[in-house]
mmCIF file of C-alpha atoms and ligand atoms in Angstrom:
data_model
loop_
_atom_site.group_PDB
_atom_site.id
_atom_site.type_symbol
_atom_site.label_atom_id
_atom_site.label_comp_id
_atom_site.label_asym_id
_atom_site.label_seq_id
_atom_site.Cartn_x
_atom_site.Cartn_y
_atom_site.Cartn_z
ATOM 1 C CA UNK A 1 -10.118 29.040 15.612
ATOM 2 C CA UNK A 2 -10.743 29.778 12.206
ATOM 3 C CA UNK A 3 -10.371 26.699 9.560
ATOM 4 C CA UNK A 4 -9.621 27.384 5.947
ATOM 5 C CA UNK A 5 -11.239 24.918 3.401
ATOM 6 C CA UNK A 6 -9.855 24.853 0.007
ATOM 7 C CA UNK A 7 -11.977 23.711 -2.534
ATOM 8 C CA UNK A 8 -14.852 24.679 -0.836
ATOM 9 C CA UNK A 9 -16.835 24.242 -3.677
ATOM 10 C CA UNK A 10 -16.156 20.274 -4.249
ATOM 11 C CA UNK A 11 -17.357 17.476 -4.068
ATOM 12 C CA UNK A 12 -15.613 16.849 -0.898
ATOM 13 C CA UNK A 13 -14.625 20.390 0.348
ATOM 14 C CA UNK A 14 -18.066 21.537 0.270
ATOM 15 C CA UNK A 15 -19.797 19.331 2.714
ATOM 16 C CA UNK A 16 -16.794 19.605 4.968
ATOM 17 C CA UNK A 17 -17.303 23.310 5.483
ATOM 18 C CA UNK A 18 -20.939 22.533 5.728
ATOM 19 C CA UNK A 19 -20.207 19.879 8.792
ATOM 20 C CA UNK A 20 -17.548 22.492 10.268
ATOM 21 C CA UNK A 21 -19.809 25.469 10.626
ATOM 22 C CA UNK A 22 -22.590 22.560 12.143
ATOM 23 C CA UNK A 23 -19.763 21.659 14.691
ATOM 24 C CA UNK A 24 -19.930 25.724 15.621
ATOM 25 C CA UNK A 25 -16.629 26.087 13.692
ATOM 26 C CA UNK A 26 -15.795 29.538 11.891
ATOM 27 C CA UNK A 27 -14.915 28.568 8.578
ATOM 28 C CA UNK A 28 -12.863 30.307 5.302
ATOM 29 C CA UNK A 29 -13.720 28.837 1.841
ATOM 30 C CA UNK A 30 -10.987 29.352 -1.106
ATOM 31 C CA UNK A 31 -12.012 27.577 -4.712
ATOM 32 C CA UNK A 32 -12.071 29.159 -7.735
ATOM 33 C CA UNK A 33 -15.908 28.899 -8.220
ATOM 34 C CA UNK A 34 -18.458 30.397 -5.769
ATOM 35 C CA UNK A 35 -19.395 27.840 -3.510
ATOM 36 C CA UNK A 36 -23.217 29.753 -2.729
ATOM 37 C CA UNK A 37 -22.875 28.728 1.278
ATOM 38 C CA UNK A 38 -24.295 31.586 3.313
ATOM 39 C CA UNK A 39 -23.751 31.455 6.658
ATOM 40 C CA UNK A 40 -22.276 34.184 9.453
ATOM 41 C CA UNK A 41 -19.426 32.443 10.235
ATOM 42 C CA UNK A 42 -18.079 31.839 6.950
ATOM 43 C CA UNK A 43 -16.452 33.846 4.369
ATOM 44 C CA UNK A 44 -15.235 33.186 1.411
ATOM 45 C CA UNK A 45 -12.162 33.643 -1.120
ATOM 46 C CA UNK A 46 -12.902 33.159 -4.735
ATOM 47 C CA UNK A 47 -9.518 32.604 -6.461
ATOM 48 C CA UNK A 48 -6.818 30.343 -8.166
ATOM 49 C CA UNK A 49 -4.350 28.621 -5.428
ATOM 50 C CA UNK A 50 -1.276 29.969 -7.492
ATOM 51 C CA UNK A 51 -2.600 33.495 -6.916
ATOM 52 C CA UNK A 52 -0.720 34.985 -3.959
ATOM 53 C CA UNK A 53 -2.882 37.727 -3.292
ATOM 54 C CA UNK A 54 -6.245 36.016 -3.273
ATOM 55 C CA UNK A 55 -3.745 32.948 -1.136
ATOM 56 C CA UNK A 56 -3.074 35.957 1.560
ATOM 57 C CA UNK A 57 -6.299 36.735 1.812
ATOM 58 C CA UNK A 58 -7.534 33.340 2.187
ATOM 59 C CA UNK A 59 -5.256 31.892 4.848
ATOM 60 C CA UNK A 60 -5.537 35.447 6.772
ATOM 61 C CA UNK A 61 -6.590 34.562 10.656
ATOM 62 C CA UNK A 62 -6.301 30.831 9.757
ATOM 63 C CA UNK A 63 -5.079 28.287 12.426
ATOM 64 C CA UNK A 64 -5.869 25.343 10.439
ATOM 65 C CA UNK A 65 -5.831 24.792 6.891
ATOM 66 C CA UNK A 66 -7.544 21.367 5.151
ATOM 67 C CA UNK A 67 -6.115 21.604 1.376
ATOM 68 C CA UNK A 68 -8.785 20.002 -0.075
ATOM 69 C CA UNK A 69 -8.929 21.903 -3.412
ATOM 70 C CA UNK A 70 -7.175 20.557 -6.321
ATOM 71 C CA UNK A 71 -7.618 19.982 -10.028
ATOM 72 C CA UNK A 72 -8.220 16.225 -11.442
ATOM 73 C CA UNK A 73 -7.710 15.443 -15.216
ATOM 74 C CA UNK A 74 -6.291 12.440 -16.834
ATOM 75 C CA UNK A 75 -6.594 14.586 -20.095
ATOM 76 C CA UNK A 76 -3.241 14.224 -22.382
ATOM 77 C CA UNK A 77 -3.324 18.098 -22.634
ATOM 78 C CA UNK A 78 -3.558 19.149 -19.253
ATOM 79 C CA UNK A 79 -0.219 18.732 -17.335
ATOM 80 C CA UNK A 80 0.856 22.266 -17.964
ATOM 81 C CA UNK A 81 -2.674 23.143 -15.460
ATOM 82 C CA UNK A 82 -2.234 20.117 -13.233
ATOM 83 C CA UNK A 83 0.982 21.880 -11.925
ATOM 84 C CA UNK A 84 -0.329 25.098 -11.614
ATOM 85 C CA UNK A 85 -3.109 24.283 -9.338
ATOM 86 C CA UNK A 86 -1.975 21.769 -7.588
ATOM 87 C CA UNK A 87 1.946 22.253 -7.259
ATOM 88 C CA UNK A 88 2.427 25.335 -7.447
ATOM 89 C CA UNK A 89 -1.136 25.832 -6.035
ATOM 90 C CA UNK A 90 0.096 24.081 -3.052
ATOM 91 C CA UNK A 91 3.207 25.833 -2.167
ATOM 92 C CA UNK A 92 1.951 29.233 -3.091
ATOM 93 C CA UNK A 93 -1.109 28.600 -0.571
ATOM 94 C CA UNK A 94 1.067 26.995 2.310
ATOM 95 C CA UNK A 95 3.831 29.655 1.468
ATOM 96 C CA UNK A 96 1.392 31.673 2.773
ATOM 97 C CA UNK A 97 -0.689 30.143 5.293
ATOM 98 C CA UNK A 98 2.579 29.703 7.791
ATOM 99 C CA UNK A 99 1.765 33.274 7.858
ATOM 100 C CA UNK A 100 -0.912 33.504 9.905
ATOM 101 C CA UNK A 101 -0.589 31.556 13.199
ATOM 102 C CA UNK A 102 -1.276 27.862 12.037
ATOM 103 C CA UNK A 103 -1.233 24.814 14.080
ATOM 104 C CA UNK A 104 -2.370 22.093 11.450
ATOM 105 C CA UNK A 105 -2.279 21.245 8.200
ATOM 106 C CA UNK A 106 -4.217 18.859 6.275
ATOM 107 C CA UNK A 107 -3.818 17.747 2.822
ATOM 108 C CA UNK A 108 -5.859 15.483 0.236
ATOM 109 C CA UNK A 109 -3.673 13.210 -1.683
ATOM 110 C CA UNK A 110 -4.279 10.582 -3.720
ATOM 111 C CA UNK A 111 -4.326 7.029 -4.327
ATOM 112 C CA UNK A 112 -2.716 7.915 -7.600
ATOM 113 C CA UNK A 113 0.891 8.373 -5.643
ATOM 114 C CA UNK A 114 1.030 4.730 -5.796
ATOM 115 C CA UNK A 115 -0.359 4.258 -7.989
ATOM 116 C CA UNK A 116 -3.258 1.794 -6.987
ATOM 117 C CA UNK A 117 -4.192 0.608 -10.465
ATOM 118 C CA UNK A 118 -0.455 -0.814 -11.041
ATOM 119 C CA UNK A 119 0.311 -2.015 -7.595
ATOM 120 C CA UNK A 120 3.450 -3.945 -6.604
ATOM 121 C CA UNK A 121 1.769 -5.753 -3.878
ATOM 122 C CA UNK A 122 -1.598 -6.010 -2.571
ATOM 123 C CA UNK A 123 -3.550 -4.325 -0.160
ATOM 124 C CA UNK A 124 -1.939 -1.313 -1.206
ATOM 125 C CA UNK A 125 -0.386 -0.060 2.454
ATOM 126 C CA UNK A 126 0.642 3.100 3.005
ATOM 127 C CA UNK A 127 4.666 1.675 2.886
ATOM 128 C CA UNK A 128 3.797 0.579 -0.877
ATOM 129 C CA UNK A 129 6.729 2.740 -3.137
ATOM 130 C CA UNK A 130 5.530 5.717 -4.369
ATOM 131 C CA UNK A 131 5.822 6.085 -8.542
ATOM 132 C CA UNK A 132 2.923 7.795 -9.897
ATOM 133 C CA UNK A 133 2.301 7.149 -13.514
ATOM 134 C CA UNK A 134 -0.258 10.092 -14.324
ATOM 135 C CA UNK A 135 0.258 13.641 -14.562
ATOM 136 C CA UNK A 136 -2.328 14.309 -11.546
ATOM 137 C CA UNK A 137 -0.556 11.454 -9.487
ATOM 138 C CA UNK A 138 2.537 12.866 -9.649
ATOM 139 C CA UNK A 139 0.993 16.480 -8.835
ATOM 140 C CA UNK A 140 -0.450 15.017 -5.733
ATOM 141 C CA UNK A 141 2.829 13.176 -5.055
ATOM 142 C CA UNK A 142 5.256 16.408 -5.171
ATOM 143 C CA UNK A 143 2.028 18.492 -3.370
ATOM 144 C CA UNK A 144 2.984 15.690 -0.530
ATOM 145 C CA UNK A 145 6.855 16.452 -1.009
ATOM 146 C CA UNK A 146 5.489 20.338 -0.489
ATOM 147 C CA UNK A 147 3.689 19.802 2.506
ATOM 148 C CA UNK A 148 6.126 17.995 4.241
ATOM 149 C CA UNK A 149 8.800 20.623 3.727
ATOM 150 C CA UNK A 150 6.390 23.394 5.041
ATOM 151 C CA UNK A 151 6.116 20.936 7.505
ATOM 152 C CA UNK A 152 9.871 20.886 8.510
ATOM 153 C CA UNK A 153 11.188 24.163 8.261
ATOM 154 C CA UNK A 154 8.252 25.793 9.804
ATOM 155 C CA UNK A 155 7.325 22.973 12.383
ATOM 156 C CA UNK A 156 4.071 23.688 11.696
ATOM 157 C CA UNK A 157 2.308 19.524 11.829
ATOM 158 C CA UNK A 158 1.248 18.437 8.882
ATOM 159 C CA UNK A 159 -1.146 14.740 8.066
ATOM 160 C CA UNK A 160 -1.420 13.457 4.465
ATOM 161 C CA UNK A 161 -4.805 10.938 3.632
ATOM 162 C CA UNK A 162 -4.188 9.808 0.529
ATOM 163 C CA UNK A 163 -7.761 9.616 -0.359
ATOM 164 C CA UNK A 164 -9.468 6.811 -1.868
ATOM 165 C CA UNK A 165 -12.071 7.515 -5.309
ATOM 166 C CA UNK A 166 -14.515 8.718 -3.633
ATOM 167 C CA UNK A 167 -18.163 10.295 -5.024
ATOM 168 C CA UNK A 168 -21.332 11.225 -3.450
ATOM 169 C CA UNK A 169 -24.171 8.252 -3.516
ATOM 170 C CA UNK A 170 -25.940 9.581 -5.949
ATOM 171 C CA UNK A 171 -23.314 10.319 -8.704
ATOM 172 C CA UNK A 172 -23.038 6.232 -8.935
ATOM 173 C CA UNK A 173 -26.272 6.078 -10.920
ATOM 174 C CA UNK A 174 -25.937 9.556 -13.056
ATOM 175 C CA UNK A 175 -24.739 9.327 -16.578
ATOM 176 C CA UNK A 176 -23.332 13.179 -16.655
ATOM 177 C CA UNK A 177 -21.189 12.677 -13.585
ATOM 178 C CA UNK A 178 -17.673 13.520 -14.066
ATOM 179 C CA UNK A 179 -16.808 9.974 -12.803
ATOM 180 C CA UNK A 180 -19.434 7.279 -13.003
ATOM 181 C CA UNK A 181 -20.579 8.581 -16.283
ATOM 182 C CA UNK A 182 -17.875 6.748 -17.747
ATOM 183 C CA UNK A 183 -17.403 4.000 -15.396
ATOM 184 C CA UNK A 184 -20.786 2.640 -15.051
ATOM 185 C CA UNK A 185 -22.863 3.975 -18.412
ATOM 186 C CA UNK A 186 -21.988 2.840 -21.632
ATOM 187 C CA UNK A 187 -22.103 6.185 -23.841
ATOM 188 C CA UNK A 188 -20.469 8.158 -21.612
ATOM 189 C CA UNK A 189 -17.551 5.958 -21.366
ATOM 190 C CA UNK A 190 -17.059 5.520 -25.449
ATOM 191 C CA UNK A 191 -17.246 9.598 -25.225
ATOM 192 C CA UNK A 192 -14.158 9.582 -22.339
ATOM 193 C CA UNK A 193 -12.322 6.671 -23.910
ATOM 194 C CA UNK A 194 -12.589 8.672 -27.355
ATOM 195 C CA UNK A 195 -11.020 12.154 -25.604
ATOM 196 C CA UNK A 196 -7.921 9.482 -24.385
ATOM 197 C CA UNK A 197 -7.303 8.495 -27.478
ATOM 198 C CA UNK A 198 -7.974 4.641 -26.508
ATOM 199 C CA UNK A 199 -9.007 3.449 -30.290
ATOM 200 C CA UNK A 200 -9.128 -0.316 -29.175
ATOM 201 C CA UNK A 201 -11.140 0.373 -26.287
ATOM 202 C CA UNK A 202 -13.407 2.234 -28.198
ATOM 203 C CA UNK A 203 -13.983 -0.229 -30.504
ATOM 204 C CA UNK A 204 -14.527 -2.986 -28.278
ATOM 205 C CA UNK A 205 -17.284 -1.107 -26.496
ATOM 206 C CA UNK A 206 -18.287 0.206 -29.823
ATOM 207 C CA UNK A 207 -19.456 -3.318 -31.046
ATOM 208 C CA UNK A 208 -21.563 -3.912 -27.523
ATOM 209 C CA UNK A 209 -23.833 -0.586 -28.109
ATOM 210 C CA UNK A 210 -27.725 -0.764 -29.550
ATOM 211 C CA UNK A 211 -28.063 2.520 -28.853
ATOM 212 C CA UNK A 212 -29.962 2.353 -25.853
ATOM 213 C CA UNK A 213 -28.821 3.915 -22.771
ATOM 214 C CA UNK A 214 -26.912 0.988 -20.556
ATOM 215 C CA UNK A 215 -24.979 0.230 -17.502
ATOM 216 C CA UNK A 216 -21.319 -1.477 -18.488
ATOM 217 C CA UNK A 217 -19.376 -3.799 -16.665
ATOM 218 C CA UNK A 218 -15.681 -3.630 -17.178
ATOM 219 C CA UNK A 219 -13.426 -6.417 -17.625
ATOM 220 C CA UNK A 220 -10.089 -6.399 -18.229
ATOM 221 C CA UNK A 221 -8.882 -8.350 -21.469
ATOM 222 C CA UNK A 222 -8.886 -11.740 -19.642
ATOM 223 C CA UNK A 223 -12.437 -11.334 -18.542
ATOM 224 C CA UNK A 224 -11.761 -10.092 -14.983
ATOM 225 C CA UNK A 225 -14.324 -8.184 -13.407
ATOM 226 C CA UNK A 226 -12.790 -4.713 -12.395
ATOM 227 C CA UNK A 227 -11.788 -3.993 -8.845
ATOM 228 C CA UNK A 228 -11.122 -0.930 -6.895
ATOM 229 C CA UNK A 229 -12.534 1.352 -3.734
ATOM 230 C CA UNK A 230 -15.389 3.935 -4.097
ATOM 231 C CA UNK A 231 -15.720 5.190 -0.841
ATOM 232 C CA UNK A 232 -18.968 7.496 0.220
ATOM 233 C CA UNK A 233 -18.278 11.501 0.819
ATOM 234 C CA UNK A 234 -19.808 11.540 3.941
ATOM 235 C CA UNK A 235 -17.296 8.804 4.965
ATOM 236 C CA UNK A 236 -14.044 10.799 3.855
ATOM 237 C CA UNK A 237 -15.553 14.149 5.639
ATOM 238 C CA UNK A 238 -15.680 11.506 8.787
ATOM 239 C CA UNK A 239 -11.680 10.289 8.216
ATOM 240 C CA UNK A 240 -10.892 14.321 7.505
ATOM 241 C CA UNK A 241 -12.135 15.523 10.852
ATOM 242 C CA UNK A 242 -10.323 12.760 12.903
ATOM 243 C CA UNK A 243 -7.710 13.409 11.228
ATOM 244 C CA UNK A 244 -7.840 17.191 12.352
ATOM 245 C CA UNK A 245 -8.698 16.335 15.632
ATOM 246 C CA UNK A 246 -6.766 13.454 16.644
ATOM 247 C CA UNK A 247 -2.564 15.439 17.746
ATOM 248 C CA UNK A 248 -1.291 11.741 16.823
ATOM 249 C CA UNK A 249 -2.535 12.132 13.211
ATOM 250 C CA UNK A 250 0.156 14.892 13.266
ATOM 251 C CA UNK A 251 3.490 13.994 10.836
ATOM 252 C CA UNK A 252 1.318 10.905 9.671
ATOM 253 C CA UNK A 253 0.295 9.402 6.062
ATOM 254 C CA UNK A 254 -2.787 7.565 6.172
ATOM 255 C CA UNK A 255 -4.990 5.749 3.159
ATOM 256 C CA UNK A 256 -8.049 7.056 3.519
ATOM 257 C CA UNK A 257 -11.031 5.016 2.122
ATOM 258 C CA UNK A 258 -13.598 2.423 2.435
ATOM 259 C CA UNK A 259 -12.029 -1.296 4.216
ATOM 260 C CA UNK A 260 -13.491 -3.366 0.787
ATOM 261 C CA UNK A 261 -12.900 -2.743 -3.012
ATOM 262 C CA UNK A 262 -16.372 -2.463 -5.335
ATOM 263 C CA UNK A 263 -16.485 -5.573 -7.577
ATOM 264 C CA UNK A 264 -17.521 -4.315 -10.702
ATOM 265 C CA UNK A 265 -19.350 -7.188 -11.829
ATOM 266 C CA UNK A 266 -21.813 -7.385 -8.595
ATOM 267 C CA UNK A 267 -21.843 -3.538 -8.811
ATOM 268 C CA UNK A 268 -23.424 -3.059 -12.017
ATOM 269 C CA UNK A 269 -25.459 -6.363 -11.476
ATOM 270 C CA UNK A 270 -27.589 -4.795 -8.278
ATOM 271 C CA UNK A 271 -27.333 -1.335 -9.964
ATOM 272 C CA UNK A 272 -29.416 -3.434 -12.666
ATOM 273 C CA UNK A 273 -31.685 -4.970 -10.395
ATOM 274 C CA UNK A 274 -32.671 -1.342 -8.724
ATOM 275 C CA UNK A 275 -33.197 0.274 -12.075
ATOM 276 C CA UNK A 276 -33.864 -1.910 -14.698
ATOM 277 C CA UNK A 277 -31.209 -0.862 -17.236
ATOM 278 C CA UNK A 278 -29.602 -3.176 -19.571
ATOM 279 C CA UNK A 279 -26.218 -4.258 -19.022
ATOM 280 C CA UNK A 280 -23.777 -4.561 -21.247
ATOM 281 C CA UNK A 281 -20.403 -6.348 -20.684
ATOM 282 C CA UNK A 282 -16.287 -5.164 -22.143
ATOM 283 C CA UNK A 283 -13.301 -6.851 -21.808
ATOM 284 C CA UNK A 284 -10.822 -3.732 -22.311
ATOM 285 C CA UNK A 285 -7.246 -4.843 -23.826
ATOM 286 C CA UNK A 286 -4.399 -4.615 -20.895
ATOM 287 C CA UNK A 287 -4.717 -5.831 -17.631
ATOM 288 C CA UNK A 288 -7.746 -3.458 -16.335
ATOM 289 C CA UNK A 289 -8.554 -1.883 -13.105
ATOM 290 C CA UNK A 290 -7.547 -4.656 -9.949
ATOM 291 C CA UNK A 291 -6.619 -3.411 -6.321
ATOM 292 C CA UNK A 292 -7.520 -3.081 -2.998
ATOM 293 C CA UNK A 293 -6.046 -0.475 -0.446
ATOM 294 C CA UNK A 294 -5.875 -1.151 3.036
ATOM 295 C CA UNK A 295 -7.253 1.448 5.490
ATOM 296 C CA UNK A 296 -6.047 -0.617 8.515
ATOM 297 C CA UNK A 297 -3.292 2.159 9.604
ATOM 298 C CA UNK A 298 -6.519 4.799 9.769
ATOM 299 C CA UNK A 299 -8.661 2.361 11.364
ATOM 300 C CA UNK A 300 -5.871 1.382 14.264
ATOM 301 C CA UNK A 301 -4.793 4.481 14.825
ATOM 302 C CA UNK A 302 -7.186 6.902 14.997
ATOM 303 C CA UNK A 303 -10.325 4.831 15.150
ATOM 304 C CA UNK A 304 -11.744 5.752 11.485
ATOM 305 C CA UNK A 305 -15.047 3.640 10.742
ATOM 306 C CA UNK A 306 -16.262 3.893 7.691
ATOM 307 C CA UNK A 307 -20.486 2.914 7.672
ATOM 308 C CA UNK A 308 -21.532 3.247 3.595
ATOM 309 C CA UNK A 309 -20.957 0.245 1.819
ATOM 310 C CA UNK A 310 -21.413 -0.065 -1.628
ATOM 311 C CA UNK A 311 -25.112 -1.586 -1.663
ATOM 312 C CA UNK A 312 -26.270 1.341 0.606
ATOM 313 C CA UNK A 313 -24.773 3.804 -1.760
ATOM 314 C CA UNK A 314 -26.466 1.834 -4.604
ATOM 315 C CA UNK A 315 -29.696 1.821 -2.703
ATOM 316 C CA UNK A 316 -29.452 5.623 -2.311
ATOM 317 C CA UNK A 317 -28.109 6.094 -6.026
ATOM 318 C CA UNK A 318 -31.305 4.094 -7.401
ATOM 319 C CA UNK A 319 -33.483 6.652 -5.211
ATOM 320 C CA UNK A 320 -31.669 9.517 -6.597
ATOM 321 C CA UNK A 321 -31.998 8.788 -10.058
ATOM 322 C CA UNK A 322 -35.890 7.730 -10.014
ATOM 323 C CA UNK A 323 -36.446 11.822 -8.652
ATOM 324 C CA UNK A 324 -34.605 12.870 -11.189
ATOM 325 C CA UNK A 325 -36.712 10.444 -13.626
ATOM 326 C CA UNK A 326 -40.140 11.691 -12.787
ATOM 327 C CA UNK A 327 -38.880 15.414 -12.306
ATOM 328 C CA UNK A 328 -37.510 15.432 -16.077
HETATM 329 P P1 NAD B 401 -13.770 18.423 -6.811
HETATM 330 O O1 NAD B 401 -13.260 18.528 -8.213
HETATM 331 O O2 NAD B 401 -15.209 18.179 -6.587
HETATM 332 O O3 NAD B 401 -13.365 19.713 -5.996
HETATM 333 C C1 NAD B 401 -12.124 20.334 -6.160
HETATM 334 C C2 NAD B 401 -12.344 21.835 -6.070
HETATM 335 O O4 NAD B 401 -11.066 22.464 -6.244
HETATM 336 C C3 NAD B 401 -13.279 22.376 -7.154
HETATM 337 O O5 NAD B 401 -14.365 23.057 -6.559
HETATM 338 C C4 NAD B 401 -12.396 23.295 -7.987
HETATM 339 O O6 NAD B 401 -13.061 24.458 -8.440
HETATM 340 C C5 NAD B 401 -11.285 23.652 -7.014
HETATM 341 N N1 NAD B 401 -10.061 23.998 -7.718
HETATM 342 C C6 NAD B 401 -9.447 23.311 -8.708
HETATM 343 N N2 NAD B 401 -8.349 23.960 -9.119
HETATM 344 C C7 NAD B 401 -8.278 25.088 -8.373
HETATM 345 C C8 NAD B 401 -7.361 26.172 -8.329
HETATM 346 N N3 NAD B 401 -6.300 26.220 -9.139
HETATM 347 N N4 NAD B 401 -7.582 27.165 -7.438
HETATM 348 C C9 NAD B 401 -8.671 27.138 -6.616
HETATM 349 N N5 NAD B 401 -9.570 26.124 -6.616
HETATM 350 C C10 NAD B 401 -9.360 25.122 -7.484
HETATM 351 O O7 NAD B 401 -12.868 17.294 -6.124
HETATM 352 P P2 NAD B 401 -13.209 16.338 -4.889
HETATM 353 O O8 NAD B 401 -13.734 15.064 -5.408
HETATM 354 O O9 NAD B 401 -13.959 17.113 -3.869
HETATM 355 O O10 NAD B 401 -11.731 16.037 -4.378
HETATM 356 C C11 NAD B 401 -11.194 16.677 -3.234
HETATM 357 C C12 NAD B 401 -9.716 16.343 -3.107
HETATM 358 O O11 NAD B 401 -9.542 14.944 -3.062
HETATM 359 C C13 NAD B 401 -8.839 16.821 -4.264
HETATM 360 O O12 NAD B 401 -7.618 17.264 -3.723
HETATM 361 C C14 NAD B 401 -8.595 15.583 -5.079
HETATM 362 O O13 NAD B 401 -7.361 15.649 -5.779
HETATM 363 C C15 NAD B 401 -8.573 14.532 -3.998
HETATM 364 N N6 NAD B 401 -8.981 13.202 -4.445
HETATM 365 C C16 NAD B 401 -10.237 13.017 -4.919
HETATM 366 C C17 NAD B 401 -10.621 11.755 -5.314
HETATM 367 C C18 NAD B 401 -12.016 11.501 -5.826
HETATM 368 O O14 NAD B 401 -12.270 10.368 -6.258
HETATM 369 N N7 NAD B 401 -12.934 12.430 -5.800
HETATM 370 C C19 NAD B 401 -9.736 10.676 -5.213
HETATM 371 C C20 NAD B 401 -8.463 10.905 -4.718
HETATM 372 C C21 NAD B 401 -8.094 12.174 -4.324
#
């Protein structure tokens, strides 16, 4: 059995290859950036998912394939490389992987499908419509559409998690990660709210900087604390293997995540505590960042579990960022 990993050099992807090859699985990465695992049972495709040729040679001998790659940007400009990688991505990759003799299919969606941040009902279940509002939520939303047609006219079974955020501990307490950068640090998040074009917003949190490096909370423009799941790596590599090795996951759509939202508000406050940064709190004009997804279908049915909550990953986050204090 030989398991192809796309986006084998993410966030995700990568430590899911890593776990494989522990499990004694042979293992083929595809990304288009060098991953730099070594190991005799895996090789590796370096390559764009729209590319047939490097797509052949990536899904060649494959009998599963966990479509973890994609590419994530809420950038205005970037639609045009949204659907490359991850539409067309998608169908050039599975066009090929029924190919080779497959019996699975896994693919990382998104909470954006929904989309969580502008529910009609919550806990966001996985019956909630589907109307994406974001160029990368409707990418992941048609890549769904993709899979499931591979799905029916090859008969090939196919499971969707439509992933929760999710980031490794200790990206919560870095100010250069791609993610809590601007969620949690002050600077970072003028910088992203600057390259949306979000002129209020920056001049809200504008007015609340000294110039000293600072965690934020985020409110929304009636003071409420913002709301939504961060869910631990390690606990989405945990939901991805069940999901590949459970046959009832098979022609199933599952939310996959942590069972309770992050309250901003106690959030930044223990990330505070563990550090000693200033905080600094926004109230963001509109109606802010509020949901909570339920994981109950993955949890029933297949037995998922996730074990990091949010003060562990904090613990481990304040750990991680004190190395990188005294190695600097
Ligand atoms: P990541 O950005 O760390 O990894 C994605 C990988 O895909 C990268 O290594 C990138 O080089 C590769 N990639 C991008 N475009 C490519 C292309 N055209 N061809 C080949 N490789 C390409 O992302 P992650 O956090 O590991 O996310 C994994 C999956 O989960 C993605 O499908 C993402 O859309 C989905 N997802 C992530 C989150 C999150 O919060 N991290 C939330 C919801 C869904």
């Amino acid at each position: 059995m030989t398991i192809l990993v796309t986006g084998s050099a993410g966030r995700v992807g990568s430590k899911v290859v890593q776990r494989l090859l522990d499990d004694g699985k042979t293992v083929t990465g595809f990304d288009l950036r060098a991953s730099g695992i070594a190991h005799p049972r895996f090789r590796e495709v370096v390559g764009a998912f729209d590319d047939r040729a490097a797509a052949a040679a990536a899904t060649e001998g494959a009998t599963a394939v966990l479509h973890l790659g994609a590419f994530m940007s809420w950038l205005p400009g970037d639609a045009d490389k949204l659907h490359r990688a991850n539409v067309d991505g998608t169908r050039i990759l599975l066009e090929q992987a029924v190919r080779a003799n497959l019996e699975r299919v896994i693919f990382a969606s998104s909470g954006e499908v929904y989309p969580e941040n502008v529910p009609d009902y919550l806990p966001v279940d996985e019956n909630h419509p589907v109307k994406p509002r974001s160029p990368y939520g409707l990418t992941k939303l048609l890549g769904e559409e993709i899979v499931r047609f591979v799905e029916r006219v090859s008969g090939i079974p196919a499971t969707i998690l439509r992933f929760s955020h999710t980031q490794g501990a200790a990206e919560l307490l870095d100010p250069a990660s791609f993610f809590s950068g601007p969620r949690f640090f002050l600077h970072p998040k003028i910088r992203q709210q600057e390259s949306f074009g979000n002129a209020a917003a920056v001049e809200r949190l504008r007015e609340i900087d000294d110039g000293r490096e600072s965690l934020v909370i985020s409110r929304n423009e009636n003071g409420r604390p913002f709301k939504m799941h961060i869910t631990d790596t390690r606990d989405m590599i945990e939901g991805i293997l069940l999901a590949l090795s459970s046959p009832k996951a098979a022609g199933c759509t599952y939310n996959l995540g942590a069972t309770t939202p992050v309250d901003f508000a106690e959030a930044v406050t223990l990330m505070a505590k563990l550090t000693g940064l200033p905080v600094k709190i926004v109230d963001l004009p509109g109606s802010g960042v509020f949901y909570e997804t339920s994981n109950a279908r993955i949890r029933t049915e297949l037995g998922f579990e996730p074990t990091w909550t949010i003060e562990r990953m904090i613990a481990e986050a304040a750990a991680a960022r004190a190395e990188r204090t005294k190695a600097a």
